[in-house]
mmCIF file with all atom_site columns, C-alpha atoms in Angstrom:
data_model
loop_
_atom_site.group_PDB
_atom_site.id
_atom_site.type_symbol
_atom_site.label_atom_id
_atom_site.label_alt_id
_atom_site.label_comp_id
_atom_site.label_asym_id
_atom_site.label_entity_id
_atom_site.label_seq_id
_atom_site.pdbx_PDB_ins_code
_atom_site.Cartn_x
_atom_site.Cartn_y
_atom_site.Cartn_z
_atom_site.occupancy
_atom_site.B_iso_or_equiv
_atom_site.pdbx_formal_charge
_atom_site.auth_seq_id
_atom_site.auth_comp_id
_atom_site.auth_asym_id
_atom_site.auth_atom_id
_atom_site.pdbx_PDB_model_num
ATOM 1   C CA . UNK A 1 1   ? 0.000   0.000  0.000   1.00 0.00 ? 1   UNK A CA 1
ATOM 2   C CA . UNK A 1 2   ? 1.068   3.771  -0.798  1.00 0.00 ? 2   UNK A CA 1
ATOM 3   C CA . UNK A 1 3   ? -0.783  5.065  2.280   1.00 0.00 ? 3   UNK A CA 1
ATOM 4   C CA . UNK A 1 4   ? 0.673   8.528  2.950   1.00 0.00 ? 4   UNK A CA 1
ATOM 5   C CA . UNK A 1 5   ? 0.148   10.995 6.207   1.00 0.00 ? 5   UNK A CA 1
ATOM 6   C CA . UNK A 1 6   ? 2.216   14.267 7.827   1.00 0.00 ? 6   UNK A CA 1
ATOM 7   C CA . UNK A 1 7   ? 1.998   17.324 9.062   1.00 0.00 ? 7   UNK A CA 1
ATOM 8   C CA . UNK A 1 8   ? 3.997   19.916 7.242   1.00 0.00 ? 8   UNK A CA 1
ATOM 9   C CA . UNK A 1 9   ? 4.529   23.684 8.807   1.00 0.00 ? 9   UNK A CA 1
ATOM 10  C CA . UNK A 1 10  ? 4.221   26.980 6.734   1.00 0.00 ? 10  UNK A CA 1
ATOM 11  C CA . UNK A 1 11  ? 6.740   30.256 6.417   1.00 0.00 ? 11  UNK A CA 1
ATOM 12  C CA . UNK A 1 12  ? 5.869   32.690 4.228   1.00 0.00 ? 12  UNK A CA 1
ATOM 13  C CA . UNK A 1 13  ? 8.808   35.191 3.620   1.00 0.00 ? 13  UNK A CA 1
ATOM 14  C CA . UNK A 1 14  ? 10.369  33.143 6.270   1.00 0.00 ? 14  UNK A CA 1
ATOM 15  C CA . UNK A 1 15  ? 8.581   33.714 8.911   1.00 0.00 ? 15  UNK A CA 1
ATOM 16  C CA . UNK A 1 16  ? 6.352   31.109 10.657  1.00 0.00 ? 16  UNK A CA 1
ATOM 17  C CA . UNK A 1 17  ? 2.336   30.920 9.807   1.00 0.00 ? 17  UNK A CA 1
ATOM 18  C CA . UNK A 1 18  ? 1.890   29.238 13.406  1.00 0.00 ? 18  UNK A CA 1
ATOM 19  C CA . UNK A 1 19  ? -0.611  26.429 13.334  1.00 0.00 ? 19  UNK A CA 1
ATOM 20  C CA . UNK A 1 20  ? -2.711  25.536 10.436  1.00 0.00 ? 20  UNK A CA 1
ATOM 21  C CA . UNK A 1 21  ? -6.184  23.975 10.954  1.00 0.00 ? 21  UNK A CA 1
ATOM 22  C CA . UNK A 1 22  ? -6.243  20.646 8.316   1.00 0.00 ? 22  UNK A CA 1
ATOM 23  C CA . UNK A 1 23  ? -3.224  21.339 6.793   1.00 0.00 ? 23  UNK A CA 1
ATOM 24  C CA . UNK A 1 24  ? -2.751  22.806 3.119   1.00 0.00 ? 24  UNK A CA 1
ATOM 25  C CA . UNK A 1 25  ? -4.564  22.262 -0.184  1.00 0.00 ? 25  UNK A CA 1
ATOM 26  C CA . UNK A 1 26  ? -2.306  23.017 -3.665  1.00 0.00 ? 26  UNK A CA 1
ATOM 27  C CA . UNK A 1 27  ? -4.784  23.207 -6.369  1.00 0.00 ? 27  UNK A CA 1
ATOM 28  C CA . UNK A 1 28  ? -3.897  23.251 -9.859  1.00 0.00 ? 28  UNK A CA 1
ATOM 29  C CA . UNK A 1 29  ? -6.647  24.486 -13.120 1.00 0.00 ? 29  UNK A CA 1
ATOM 30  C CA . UNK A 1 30  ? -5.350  23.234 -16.471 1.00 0.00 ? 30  UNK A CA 1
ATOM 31  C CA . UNK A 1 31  ? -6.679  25.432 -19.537 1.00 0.00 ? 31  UNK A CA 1
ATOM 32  C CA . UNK A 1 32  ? -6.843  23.612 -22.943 1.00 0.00 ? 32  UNK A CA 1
ATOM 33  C CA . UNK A 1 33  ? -8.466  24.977 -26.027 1.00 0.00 ? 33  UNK A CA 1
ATOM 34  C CA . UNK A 1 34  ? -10.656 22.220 -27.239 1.00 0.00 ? 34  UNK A CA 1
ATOM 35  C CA . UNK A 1 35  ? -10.671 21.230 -30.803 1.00 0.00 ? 35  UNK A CA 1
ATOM 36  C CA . UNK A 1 36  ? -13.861 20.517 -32.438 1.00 0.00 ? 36  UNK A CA 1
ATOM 37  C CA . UNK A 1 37  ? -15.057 19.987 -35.914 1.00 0.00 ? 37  UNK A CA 1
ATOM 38  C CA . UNK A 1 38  ? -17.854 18.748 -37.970 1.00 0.00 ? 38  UNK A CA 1
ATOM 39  C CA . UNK A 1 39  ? -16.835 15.234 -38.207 1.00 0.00 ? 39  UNK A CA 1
ATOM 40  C CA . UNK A 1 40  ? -17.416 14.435 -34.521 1.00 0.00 ? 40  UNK A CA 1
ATOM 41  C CA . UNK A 1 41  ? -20.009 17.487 -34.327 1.00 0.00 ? 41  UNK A CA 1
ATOM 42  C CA . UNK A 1 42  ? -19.592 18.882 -30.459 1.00 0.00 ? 42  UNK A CA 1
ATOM 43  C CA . UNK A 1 43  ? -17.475 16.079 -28.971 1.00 0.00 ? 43  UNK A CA 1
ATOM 44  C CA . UNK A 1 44  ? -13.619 16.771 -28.242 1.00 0.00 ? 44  UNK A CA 1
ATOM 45  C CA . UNK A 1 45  ? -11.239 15.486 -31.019 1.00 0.00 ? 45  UNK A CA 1
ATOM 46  C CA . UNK A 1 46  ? -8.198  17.065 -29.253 1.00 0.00 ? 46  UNK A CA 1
ATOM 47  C CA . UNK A 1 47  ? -7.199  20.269 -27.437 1.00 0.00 ? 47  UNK A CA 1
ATOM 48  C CA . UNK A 1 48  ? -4.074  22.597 -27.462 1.00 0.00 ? 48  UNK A CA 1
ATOM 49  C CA . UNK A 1 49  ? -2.573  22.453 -23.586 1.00 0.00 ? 49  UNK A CA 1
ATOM 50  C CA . UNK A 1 50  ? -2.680  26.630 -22.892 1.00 0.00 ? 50  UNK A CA 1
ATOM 51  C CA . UNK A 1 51  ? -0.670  26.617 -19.347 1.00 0.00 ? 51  UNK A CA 1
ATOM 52  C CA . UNK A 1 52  ? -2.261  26.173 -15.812 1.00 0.00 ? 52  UNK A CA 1
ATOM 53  C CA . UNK A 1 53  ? -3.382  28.141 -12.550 1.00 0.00 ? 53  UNK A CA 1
ATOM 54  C CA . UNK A 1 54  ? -1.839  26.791 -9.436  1.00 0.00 ? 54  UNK A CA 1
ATOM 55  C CA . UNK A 1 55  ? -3.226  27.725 -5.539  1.00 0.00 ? 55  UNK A CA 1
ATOM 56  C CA . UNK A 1 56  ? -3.049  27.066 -1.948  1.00 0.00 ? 56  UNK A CA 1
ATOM 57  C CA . UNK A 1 57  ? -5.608  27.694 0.654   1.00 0.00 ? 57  UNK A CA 1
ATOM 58  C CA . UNK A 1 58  ? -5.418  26.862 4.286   1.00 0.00 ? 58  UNK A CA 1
ATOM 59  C CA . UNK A 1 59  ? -7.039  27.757 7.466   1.00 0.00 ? 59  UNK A CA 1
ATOM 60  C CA . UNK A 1 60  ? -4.781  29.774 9.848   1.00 0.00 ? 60  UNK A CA 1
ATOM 61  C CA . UNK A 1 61  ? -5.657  29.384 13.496  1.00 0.00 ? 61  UNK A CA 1
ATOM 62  C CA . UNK A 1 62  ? -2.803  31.944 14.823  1.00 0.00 ? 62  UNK A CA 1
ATOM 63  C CA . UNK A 1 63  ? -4.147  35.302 13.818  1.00 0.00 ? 63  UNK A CA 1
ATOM 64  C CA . UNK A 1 64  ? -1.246  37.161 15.410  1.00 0.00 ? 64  UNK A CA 1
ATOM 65  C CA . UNK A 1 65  ? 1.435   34.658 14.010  1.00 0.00 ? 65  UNK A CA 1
ATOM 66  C CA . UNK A 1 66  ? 4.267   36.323 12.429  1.00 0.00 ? 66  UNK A CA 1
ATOM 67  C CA . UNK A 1 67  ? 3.429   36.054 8.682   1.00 0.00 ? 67  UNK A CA 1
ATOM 68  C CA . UNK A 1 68  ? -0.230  35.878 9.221   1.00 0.00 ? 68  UNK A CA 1
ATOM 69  C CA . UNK A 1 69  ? -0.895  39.149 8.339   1.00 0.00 ? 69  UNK A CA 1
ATOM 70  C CA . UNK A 1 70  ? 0.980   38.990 5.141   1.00 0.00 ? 70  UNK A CA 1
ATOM 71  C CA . UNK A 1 71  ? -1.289  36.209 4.028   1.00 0.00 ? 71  UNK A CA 1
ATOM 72  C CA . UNK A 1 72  ? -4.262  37.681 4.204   1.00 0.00 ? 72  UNK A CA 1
ATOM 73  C CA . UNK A 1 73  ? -3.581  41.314 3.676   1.00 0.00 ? 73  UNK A CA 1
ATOM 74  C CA . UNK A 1 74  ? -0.568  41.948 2.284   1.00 0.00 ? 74  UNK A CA 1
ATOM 75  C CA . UNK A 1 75  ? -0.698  45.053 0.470   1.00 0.00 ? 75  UNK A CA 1
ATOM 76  C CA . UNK A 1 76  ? -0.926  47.372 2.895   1.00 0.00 ? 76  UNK A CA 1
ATOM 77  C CA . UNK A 1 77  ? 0.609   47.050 6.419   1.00 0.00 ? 77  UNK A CA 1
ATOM 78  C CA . UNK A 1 78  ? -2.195  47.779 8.780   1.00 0.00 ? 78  UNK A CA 1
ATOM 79  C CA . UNK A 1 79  ? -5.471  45.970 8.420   1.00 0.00 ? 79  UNK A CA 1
ATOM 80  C CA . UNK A 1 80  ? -8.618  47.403 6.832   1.00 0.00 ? 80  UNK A CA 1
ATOM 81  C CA . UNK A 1 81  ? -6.034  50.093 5.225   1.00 0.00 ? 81  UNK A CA 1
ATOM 82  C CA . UNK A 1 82  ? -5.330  49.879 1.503   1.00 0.00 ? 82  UNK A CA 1
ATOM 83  C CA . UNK A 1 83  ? -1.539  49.661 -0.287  1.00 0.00 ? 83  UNK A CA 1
ATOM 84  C CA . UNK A 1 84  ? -0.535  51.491 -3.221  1.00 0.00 ? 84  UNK A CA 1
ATOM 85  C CA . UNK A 1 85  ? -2.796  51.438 -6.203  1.00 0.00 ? 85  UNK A CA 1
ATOM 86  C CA . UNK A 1 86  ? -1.774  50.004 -9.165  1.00 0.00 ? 86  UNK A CA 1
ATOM 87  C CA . UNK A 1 87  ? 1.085   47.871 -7.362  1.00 0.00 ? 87  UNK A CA 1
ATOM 88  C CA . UNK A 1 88  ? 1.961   44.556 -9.417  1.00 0.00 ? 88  UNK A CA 1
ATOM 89  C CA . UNK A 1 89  ? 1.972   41.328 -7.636  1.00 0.00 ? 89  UNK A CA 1
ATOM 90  C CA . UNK A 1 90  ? 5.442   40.281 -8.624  1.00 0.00 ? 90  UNK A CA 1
ATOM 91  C CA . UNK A 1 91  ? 6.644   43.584 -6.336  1.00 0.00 ? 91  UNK A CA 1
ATOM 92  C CA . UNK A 1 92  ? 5.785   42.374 -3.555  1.00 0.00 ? 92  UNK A CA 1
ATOM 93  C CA . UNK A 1 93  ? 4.856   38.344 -3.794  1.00 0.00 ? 93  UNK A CA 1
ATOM 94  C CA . UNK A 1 94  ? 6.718   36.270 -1.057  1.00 0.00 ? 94  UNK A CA 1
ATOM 95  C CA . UNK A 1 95  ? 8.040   32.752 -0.812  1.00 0.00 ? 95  UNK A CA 1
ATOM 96  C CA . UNK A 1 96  ? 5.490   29.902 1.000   1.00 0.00 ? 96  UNK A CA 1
ATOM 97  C CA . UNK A 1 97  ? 7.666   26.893 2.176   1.00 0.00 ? 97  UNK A CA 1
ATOM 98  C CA . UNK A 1 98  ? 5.932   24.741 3.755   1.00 0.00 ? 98  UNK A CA 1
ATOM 99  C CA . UNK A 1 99  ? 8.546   21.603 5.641   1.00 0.00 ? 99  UNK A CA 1
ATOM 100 C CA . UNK A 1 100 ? 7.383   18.138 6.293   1.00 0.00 ? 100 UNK A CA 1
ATOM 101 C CA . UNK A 1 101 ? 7.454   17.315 10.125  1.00 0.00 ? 101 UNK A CA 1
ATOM 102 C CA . UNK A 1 102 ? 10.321  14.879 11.236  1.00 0.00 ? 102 UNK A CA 1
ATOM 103 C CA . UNK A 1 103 ? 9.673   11.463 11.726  1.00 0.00 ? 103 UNK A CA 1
ATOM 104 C CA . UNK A 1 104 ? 6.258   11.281 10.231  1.00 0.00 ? 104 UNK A CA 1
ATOM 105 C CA . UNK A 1 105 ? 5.680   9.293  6.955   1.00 0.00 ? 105 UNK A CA 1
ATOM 106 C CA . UNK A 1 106 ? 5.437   12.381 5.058   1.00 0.00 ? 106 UNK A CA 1
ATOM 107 C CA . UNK A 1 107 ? 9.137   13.435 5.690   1.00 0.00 ? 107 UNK A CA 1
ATOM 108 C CA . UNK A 1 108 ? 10.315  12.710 2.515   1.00 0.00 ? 108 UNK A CA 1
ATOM 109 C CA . UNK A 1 109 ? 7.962   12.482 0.141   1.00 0.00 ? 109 UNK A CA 1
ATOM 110 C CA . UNK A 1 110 ? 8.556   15.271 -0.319  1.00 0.00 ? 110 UNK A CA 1
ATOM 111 C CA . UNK A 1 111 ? 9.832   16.356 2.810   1.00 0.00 ? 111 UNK A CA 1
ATOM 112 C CA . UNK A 1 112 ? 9.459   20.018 2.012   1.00 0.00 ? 112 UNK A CA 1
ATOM 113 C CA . UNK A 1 113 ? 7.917   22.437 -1.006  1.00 0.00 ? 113 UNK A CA 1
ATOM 114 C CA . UNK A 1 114 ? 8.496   25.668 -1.904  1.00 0.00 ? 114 UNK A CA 1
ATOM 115 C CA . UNK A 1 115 ? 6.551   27.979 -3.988  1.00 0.00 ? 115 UNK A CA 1
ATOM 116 C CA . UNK A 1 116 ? 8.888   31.260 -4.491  1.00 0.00 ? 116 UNK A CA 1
ATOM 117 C CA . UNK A 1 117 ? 5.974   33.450 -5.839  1.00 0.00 ? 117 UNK A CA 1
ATOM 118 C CA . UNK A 1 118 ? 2.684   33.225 -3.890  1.00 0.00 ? 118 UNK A CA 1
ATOM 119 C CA . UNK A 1 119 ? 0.274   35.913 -2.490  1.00 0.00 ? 119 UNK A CA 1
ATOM 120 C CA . UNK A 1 120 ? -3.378  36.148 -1.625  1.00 0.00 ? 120 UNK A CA 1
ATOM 121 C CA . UNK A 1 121 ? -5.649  35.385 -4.964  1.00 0.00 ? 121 UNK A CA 1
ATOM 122 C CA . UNK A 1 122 ? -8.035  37.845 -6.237  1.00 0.00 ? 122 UNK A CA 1
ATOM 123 C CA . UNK A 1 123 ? -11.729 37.321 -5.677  1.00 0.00 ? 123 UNK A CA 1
ATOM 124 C CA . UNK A 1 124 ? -11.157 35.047 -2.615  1.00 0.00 ? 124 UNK A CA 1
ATOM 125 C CA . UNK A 1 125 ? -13.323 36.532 0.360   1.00 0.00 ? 125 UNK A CA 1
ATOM 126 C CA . UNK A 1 126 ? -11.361 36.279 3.198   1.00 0.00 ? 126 UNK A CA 1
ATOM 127 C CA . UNK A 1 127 ? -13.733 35.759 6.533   1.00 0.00 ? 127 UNK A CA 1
ATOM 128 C CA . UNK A 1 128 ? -11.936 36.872 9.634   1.00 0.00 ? 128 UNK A CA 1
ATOM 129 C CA . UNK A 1 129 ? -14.655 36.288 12.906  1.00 0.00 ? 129 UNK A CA 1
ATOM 130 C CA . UNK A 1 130 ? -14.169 38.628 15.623  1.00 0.00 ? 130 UNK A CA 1
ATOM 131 C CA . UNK A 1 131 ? -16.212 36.891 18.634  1.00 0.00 ? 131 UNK A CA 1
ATOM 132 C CA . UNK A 1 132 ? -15.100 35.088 22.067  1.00 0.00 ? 132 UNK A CA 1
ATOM 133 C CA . UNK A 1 133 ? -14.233 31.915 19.558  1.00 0.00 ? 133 UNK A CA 1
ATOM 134 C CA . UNK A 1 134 ? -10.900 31.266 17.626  1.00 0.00 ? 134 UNK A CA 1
ATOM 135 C CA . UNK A 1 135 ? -10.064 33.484 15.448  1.00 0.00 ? 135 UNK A CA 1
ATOM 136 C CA . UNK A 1 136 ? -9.429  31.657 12.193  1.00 0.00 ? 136 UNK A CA 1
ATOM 137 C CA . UNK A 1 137 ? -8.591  33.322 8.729   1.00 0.00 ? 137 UNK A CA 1
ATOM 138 C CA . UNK A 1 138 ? -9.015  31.072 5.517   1.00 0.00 ? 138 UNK A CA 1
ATOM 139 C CA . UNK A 1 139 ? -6.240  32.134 3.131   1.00 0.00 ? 139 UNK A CA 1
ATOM 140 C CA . UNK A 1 140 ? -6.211  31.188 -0.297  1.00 0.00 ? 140 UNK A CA 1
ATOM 141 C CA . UNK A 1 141 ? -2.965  32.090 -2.680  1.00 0.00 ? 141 UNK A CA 1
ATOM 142 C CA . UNK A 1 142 ? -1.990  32.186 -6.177  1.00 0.00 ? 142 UNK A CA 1
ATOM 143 C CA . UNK A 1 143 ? 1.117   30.634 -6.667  1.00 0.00 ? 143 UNK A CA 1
ATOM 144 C CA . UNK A 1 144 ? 2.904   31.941 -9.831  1.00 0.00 ? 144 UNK A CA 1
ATOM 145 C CA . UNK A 1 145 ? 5.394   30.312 -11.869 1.00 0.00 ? 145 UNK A CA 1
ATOM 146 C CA . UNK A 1 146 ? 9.284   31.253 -12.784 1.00 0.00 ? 146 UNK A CA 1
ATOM 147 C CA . UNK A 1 147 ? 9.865   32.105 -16.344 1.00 0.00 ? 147 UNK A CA 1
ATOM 148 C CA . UNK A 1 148 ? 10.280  28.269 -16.782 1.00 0.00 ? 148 UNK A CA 1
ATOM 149 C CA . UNK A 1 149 ? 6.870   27.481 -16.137 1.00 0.00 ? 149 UNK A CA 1
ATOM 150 C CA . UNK A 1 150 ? 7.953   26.111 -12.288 1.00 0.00 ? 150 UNK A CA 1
ATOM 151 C CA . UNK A 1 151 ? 5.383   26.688 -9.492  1.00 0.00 ? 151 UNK A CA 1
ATOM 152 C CA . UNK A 1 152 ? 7.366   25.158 -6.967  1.00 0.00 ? 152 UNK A CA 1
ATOM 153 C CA . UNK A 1 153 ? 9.892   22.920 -6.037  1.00 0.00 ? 153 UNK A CA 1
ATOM 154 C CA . UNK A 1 154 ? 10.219  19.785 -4.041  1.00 0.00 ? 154 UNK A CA 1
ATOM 155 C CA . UNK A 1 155 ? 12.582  18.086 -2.207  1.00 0.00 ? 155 UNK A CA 1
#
């Protein structure tokens, strides 16, 4: 059997996330074009492979962790107050590593990953509670690629 279980931890610009409720998603979106043609009317005869989205969402249960804030709000350094209009992702994207805990199956396979461009994705509501409960914040990032088409590595 190829069972496989682990708890990994998170940095983001190297700094800790602090615990993570269920652990990490990475979600990929292929985009083809899809050929069609009379001969096989609206059925698929082939497609043209056009490149891919890749993401990560998690559940943060440290609010005040060190690179907490950066994952949920990163373009402006106080909460609830805006960065600089018109800023490009790629100024201010940070690294996510996220490292396999020791002695648990998942330690090398792979026993860490590292995505060098991620930051929060557009669209993605981010929910932050503020009651007597725990305050958790679900994060989800895009993860962009190098100029080789690499999202991440793993080792």
């Amino acid at each position: 059997m190829s069972f496989l279980a682990g708890q990994y931890t998170a940095t983001l610009g190297g700094s800790t996330l602090g615990q993570i409720n269920g652990g990490q998603t990475i979600e990929h979106t292929v985009f083809k074009r899809i050929i069609t043609g009379d001969n096989h009317a609206k059925a698929a005869q082939d497609a043209v492979y056009q490149g891919e989205d890749v993401f990560i969402q998690y559940l943060l249960m440290e609010y005040n962790a060190t690179s907490a804030r950066a994952a949920f709000w990163p373009y402006g350094s106080t909460y609830l107050t805006g960065g600089i209009r018109g800023r490009l992702d790629s100024a201010i994207y940070a690294s996510l590593v996220l490292t396999a805990l020791a002695g648990t199956p998942a330690a090398a396979a792979p026993a860490t990953i590292t995505c060098a461009k991620t930051i929060l994705a557009e669209g993605f509501p981010v929910g932050i509670l503020f009651a007597p409960d725990l305050r958790e914040v679900p994060v989800r990032q895009r993860i962009y690629s190098n100029d080789s088409y690499v999202y991440g590595t793993l080792t």
